[in-house]
Short mmCIF file of C-alpha atoms (C1' of nucleotides) in Angstrom, two decimals:
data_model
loop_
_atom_site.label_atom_id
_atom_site.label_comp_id
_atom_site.label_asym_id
_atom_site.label_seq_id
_atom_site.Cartn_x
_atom_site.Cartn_y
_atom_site.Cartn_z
CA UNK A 1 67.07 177.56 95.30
CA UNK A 2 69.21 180.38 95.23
CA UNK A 3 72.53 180.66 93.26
CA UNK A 4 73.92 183.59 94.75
CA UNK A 5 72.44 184.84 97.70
CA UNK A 6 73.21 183.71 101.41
CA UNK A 7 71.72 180.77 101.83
CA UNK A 8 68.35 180.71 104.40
CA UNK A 9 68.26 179.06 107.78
CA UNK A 10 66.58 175.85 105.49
CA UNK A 11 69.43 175.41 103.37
CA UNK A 12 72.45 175.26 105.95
CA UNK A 13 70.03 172.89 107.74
CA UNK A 14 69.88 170.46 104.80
CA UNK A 15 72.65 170.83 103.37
CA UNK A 16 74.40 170.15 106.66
CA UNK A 17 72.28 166.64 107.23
CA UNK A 18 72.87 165.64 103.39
CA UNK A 19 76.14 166.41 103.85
CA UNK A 20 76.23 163.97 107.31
CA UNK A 21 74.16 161.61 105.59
CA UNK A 22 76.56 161.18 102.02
CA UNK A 23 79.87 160.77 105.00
CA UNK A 24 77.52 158.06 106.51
CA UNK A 25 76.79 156.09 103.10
CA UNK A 26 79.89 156.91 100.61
CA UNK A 27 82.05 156.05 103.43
CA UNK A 28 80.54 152.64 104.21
CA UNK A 29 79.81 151.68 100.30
CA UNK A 30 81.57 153.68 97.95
CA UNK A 31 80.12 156.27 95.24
CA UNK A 32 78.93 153.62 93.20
CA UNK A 33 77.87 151.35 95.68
CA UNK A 34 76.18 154.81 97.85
CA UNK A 35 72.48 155.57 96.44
CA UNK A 36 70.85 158.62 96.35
CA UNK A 37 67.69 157.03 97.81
CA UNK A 38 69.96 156.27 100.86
CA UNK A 39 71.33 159.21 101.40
CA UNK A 40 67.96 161.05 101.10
CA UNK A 41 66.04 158.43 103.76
CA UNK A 42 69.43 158.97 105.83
CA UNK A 43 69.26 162.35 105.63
CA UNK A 44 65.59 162.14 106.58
CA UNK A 45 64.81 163.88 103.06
CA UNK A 46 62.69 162.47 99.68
CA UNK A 47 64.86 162.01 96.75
CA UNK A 48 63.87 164.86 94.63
CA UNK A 49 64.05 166.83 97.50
CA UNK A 50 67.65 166.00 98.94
CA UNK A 51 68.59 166.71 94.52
CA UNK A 52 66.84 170.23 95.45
CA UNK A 53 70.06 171.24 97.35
CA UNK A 54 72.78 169.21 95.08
CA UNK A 55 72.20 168.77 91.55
CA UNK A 56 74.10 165.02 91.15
CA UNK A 57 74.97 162.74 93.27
CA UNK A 58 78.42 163.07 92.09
CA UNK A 59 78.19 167.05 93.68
CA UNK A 60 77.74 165.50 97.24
CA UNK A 61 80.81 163.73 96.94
CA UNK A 62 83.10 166.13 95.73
CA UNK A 63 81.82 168.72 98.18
CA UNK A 64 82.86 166.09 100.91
CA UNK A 65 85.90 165.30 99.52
CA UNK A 66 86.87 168.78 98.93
CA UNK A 67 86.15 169.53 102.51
CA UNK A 68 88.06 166.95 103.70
CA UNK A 69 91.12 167.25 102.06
CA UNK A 70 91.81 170.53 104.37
CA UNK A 71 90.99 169.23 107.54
CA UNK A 72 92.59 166.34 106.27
CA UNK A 73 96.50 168.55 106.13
CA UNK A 74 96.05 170.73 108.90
CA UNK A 75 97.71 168.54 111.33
CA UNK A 76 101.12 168.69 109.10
CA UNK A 77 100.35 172.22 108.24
CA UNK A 78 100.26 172.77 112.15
CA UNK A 79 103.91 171.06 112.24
CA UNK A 80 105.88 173.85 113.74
CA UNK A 81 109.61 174.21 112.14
CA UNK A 82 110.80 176.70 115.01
CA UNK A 83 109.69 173.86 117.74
CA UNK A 84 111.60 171.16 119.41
CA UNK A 85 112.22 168.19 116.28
CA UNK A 86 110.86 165.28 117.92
CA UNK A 87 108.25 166.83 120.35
CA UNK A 88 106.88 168.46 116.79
CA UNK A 89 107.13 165.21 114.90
CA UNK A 90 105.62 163.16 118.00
CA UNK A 91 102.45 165.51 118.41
CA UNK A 92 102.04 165.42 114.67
CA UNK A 93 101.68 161.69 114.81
CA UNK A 94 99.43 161.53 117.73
CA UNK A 95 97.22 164.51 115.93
CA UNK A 96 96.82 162.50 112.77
CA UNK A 97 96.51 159.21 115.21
CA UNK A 98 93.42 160.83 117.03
CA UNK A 99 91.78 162.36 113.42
CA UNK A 100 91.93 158.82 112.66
CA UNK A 101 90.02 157.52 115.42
CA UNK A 102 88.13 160.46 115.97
CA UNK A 103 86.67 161.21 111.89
CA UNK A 104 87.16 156.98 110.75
CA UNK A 105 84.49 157.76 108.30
CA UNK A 106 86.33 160.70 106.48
CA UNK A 107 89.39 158.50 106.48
CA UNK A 108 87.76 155.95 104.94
CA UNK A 109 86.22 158.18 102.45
CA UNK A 110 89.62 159.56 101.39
CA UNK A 111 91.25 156.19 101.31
CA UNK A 112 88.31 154.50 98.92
CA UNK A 113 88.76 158.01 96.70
CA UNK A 114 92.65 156.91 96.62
CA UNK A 115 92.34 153.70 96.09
CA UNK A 116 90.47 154.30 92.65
CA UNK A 117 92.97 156.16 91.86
CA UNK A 118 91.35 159.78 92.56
CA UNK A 119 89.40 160.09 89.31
CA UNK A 120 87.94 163.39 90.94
CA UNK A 121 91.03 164.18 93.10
CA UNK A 122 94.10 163.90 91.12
CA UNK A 123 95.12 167.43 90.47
CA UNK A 124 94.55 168.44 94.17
CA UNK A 125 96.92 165.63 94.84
CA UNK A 126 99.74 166.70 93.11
CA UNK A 127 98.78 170.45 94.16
CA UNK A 128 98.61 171.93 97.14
CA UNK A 129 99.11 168.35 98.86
CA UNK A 130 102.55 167.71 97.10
CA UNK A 131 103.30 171.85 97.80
CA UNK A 132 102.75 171.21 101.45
CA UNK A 133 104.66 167.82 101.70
CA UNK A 134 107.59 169.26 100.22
CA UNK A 135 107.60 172.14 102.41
CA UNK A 136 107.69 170.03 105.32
CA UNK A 137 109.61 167.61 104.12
CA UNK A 138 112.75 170.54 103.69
CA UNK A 139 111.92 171.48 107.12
CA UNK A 140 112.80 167.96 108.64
CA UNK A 141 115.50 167.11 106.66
CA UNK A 142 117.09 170.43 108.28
CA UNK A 143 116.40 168.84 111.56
CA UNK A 144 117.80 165.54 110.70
CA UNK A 145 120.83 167.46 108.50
CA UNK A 146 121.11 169.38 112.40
CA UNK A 147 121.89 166.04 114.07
CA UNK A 148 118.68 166.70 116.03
CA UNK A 149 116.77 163.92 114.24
CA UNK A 150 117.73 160.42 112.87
CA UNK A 151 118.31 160.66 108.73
CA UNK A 152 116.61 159.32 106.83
CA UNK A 153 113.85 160.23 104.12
CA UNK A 154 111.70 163.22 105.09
CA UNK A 155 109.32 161.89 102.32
CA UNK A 156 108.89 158.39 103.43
CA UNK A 157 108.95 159.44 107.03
CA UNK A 158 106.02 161.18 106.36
CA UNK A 159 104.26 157.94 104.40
CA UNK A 160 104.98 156.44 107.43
CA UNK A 161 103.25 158.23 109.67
CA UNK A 162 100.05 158.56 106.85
CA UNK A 163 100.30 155.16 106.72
CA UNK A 164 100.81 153.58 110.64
CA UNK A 165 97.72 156.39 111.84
CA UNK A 166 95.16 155.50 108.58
CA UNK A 167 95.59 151.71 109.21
CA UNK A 168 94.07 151.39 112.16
CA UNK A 169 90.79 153.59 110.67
CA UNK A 170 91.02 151.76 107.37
CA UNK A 171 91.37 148.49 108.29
CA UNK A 172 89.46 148.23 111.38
CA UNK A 173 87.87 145.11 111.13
CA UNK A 174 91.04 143.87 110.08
CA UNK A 175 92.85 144.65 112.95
CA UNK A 176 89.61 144.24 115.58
CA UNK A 177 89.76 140.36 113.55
CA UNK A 178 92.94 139.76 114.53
CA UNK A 179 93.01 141.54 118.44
CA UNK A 180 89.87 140.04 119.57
CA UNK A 181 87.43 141.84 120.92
CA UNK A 182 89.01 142.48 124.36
CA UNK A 183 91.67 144.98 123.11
CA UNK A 184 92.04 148.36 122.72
CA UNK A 185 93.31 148.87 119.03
CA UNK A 186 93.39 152.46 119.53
CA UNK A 187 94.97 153.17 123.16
CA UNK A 188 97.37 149.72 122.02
CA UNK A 189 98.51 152.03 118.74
CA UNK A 190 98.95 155.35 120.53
CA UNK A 191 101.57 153.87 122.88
CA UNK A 192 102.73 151.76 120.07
CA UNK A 193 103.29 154.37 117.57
CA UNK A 194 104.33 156.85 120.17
CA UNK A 195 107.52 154.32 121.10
CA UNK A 196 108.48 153.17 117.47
CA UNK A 197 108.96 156.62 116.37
CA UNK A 198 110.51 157.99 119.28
CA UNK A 199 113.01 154.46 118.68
CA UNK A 200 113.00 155.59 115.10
CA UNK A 201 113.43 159.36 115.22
CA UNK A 202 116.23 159.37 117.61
CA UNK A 203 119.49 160.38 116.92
CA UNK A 204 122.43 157.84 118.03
CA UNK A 205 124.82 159.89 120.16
CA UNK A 206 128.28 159.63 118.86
CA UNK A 207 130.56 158.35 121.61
CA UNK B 1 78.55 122.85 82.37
CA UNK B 2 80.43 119.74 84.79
CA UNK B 3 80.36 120.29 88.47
CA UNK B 4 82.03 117.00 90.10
CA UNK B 5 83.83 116.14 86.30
CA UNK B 6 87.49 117.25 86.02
CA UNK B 7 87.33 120.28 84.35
CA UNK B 8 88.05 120.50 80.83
CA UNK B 9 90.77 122.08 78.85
CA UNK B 10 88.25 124.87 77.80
CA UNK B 11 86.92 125.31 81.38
CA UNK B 12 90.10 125.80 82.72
CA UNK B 13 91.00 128.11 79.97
CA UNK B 14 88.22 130.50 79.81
CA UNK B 15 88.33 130.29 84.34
CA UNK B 16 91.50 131.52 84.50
CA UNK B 17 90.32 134.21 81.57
CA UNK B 18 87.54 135.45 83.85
CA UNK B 19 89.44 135.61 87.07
CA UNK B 20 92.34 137.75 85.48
CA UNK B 21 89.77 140.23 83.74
CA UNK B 22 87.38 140.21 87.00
CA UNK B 23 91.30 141.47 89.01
CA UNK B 24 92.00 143.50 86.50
CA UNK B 25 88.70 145.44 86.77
CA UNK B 26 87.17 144.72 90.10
CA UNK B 27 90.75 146.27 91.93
CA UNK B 28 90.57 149.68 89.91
CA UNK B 29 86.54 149.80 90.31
CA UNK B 30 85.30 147.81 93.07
CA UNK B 31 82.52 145.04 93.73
CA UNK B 32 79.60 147.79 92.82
CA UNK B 33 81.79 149.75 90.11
CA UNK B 34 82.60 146.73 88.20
CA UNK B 35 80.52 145.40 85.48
CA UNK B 36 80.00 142.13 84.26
CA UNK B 37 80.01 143.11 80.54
CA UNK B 38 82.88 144.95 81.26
CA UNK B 39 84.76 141.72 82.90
CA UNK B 40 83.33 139.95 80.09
CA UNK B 41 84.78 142.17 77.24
CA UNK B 42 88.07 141.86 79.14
CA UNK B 43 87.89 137.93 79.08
CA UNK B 44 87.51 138.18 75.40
CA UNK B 45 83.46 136.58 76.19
CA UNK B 46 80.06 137.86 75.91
CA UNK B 47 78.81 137.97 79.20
CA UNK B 48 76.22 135.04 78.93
CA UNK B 49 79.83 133.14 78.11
CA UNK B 50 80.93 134.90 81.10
CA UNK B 51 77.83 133.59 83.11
CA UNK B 52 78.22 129.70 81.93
CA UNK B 53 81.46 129.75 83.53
CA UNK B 54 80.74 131.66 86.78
CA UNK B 55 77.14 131.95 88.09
CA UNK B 56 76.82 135.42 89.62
CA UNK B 57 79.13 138.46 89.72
CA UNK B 58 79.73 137.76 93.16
CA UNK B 59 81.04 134.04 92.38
CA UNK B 60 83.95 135.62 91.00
CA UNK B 61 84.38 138.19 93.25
CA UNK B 62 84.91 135.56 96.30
CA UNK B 63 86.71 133.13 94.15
CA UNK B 64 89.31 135.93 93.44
CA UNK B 65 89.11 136.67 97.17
CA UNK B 66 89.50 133.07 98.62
CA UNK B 67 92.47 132.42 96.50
CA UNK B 68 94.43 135.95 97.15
CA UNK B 69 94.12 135.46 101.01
CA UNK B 70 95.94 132.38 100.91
CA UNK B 71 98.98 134.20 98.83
CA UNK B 72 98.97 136.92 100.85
CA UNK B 73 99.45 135.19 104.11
CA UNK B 74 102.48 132.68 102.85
CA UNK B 75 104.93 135.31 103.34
CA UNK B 76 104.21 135.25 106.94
CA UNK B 77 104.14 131.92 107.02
CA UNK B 78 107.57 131.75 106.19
CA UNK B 79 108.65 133.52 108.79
CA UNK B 80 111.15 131.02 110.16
CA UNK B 81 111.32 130.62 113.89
CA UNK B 82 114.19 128.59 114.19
CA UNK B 83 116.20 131.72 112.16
CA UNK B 84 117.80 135.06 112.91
CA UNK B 85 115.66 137.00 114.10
CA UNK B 86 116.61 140.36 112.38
CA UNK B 87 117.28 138.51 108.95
CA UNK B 88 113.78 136.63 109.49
CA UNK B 89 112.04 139.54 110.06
CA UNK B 90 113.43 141.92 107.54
CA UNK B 91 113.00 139.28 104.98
CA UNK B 92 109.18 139.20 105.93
CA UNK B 93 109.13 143.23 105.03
CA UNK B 94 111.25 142.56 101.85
CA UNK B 95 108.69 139.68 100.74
CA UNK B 96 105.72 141.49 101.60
CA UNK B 97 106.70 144.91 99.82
CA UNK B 98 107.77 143.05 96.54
CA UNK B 99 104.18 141.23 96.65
CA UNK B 100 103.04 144.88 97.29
CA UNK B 101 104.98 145.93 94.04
CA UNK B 102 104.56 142.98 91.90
CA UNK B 103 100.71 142.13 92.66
CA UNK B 104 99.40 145.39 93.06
CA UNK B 105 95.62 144.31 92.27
CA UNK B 106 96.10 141.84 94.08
CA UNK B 107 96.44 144.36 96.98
CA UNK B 108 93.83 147.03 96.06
CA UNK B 109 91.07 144.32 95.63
CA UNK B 110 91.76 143.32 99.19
CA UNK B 111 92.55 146.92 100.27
CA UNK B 112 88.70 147.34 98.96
CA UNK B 113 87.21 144.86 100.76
CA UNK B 114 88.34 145.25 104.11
CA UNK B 115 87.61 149.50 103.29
CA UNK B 116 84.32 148.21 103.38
CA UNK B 117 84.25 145.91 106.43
CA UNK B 118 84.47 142.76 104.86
CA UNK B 119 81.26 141.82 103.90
CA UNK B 120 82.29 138.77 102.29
CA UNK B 121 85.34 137.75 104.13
CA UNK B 122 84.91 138.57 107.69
CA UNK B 123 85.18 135.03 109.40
CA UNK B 124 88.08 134.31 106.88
CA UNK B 125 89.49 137.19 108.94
CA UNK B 126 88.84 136.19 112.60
CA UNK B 127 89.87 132.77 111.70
CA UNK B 128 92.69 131.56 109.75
CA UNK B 129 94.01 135.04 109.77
CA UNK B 130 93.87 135.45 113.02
CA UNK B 131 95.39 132.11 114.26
CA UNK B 132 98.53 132.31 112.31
CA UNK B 133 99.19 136.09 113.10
CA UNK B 134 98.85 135.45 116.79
CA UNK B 135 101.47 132.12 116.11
CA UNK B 136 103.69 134.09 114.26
CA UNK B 137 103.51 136.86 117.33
CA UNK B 138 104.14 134.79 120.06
CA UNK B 139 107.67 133.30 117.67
CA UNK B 140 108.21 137.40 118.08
CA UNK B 141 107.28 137.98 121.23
CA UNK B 142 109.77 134.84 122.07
CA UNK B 143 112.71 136.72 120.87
CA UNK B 144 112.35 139.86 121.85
CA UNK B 145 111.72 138.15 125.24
CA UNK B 146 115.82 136.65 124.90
CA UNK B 147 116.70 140.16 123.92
CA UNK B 148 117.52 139.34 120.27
CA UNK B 149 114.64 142.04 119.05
CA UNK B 150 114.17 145.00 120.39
CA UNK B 151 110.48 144.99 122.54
CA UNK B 152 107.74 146.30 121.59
CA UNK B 153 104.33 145.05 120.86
CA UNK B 154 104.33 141.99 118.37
CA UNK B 155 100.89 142.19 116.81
CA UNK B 156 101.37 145.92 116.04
CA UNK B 157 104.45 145.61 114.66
CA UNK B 158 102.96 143.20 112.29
CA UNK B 159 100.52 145.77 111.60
CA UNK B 160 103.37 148.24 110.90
CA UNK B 161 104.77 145.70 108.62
CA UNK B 162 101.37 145.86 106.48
CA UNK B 163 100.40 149.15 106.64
CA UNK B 164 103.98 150.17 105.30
CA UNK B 165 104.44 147.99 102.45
CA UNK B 166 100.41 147.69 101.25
CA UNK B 167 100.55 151.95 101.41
CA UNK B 168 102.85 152.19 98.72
CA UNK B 169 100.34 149.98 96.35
CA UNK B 170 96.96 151.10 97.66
CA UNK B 171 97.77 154.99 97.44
CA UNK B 172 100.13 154.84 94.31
CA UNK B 173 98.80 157.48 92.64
CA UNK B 174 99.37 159.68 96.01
CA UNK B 175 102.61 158.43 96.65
CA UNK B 176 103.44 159.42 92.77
CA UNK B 177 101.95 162.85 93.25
CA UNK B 178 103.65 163.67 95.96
CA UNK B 179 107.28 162.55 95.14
CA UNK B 180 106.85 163.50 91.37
CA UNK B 181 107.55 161.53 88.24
CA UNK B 182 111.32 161.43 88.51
CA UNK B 183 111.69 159.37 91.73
CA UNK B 184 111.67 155.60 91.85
CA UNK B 185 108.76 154.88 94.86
CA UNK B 186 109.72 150.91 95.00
CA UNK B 187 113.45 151.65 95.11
CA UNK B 188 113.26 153.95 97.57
CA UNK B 189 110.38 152.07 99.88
CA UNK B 190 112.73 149.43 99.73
CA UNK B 191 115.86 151.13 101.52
CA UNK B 192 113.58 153.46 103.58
CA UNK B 193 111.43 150.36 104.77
CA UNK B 194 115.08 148.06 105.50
CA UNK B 195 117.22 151.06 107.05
CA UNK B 196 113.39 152.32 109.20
CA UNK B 197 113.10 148.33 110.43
CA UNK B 198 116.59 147.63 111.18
CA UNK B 199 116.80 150.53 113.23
CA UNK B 200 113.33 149.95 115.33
CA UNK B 201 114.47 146.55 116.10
CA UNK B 202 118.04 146.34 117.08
CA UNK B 203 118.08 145.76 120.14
CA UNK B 204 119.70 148.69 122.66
CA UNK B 205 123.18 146.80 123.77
CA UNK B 206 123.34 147.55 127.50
CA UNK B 207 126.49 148.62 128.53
"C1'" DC C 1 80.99 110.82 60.22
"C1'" DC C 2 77.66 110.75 63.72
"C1'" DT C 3 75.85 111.67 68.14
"C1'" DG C 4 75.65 113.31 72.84
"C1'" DT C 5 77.72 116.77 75.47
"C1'" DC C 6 79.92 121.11 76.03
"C1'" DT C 7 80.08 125.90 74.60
"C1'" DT C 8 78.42 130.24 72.71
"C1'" DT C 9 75.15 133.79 71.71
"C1'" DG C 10 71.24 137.18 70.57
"C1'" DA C 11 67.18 138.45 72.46
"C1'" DC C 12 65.07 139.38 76.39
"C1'" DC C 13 63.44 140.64 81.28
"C1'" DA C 14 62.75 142.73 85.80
"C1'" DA C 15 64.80 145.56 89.08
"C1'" DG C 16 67.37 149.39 90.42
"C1'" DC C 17 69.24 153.57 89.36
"C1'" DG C 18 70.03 158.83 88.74
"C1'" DG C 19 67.55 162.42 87.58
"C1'" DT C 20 63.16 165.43 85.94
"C1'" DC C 21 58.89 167.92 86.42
"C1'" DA C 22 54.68 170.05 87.48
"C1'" DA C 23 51.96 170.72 91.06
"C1'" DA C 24 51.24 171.25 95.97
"C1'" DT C 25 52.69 173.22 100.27
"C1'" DC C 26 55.19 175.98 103.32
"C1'" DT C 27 57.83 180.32 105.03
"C1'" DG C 28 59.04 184.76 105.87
"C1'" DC C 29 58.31 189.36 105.18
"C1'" DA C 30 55.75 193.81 103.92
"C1'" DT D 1 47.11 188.63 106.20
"C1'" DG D 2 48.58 188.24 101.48
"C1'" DC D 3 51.85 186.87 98.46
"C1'" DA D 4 56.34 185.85 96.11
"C1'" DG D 5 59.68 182.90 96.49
"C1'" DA D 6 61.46 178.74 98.78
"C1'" DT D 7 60.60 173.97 99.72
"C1'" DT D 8 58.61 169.37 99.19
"C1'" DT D 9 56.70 165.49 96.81
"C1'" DG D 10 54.43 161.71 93.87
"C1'" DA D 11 54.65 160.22 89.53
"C1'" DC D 12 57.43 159.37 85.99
"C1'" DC D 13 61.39 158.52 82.47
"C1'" DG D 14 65.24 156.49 80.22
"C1'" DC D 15 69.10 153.95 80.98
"C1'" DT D 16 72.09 150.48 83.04
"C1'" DT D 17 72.57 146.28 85.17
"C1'" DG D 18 72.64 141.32 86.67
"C1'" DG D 19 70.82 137.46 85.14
"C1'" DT D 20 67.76 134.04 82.00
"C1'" DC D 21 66.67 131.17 78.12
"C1'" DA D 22 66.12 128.69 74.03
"C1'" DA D 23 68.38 127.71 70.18
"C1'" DA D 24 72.52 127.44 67.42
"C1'" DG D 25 77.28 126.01 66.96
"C1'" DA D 26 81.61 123.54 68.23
"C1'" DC D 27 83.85 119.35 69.91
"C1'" DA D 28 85.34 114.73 71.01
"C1'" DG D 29 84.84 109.76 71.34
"C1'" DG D 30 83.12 105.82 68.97
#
DNA sequence: CCTGTCTTTGACCAAGCGGTCAAATCTGCA
DNA sequence: TGCAGATTTGACCGCTTGGTCAAAGACAGG
């Protein structure tokens, strides 16, 4: 395989469906509990043949995760600190609300990686991630210093929202267990979410 | 070993042994990353010892399961319907985040098995779960019906109440990366979590 | 102190696993 | 079409793992 050159029509192609195939399984079971027999047969490869275009198992899931991590920020990076407070705020929840429900596999993913405590993640954590937090974090706690938001902490805020949007990926069954299969969990949490944090985020007009 | 007998002083002993070691290292590694030898070496046994006491990996693994459920529901079982509402309810998100911060294990084993749909606890989920969260929303849904809470949708704001406090002990180590080693991430959950509730459910006083 | 039961262990096994390799086959280009 | 490099594969290897077993050792009641 080559190293250095761009890679043939054959390798995107594989590379692509192993990639597809290692979301499908390490999202569902884990690295340890993922094989690389199952990834191969899900990525419609043989086993020596799916390690022909990454080395380890291990490589698979770091190039996922590595991948993900950007798309993963893009919706705060996207948070706009010359826009309107709470309109910016609002779509920033519903954008990480939809990622969610749209990529519940990569959420997963990211939350099992967390959950172990990022053996393979850690310094991207408190890199880039904690560089871009903290930017954005300044930027609404001008808004709230403005009057234009509710105070409180910019930080947390933002745990918040990480935390209300990834639930409802991350603890699907959970929440299908306990809404029965006639709701909507998702269309129920965009309204939800939508109200609490308009509730939360706005200011009280002194009288 | 006994099966109908009252356990003996040993049994009891080296059961409790296993089921701390099998928390200990099943929440930072999972069903499939855990090893019995390892469990074993952390219950001070060799792991036939190990396998005398429990019969298959997996017997401890539910064991540990069937008895956290049960703690991690009393909280809202306490929920008091004949109290205050806004005292009831921010008691419930005190209780919960201190199990959060005292039992974290406790809260990444189960983090992990739901992550992974449950395989072993679904119909624990859909049943007992289920009945006394939909109880405990209807006691909500009764007072924000007399105005005494603001209105909003009871089951999600349980699931608010969850996702909140569990985030700060599933993703510890992203929380800590982002706020740095200086802050305090209990202390501050704790005021964020009590000022962010208070606020969402006073109700608006119509004038 | 003796005996039946409970407890512990070293040795072992079969299955599953990640990964290797040499040989076979295919592909694209001159 | 010929051929060099890219791709695929069956067979295989060494290691880890969950679990077994027979025999040895500890324990408690009489």
């Amino acid at each position: 395989m080559a190293k250095d050159e761009a890679p043939t029509r054959i390798q995107r192609d594989r590379r692509r469906r192993i990639r597809e195939a290692g979301l499908e399984v390490f999202s569902a079971k884990g690295f340890r509990g993922a094989t690389v027999d199952e990834i191969a047969q899900a990525a419609g490869l043989s086993k020596p043949n799916l390690l022909y275009y990454f080395a380890t198992k291990e490589a698979i899931y770091t190039d996922l995760l590595a991948r993900l991590l950007k798309a993963w920020l893009d919706p705060l990076r996207a948070l706009d600190p010359e826009g309107e407070p709470m309109a910016e705020l609002l779509a920033y929840v519903r954008r990480k609300l939809h990622l969610a429900r749209d990529f519940p596999r990569e959420s997963r993913l990211f939350a099992g990686e967390i959950l172990r405590g990022a053996p393979l993640m850690g310094a991207d954590l408190s890199g880039d991630l904690r560089r871009l937090v903290d930017a954005r974090a300044g930027v609404i706690a001008g808004w709230m210093a403005t009057g234009r938001l509710a105070p409180s902490d910019p930080h947390h805020l933002i745990f918040s929202i990480w935390a209300l949007t990834q639930h409802y990926a991350d603890f699907e069954v959970q929440v299908r267990a306990v809404l029965g299969d006639v709701r909507d969990p998702w269309a129920e949490a965009e309204r939800h979410l939508v109200t609490h944090f308009t509730r939360l985020l706005t200011p009280l007009v002194a009288i």
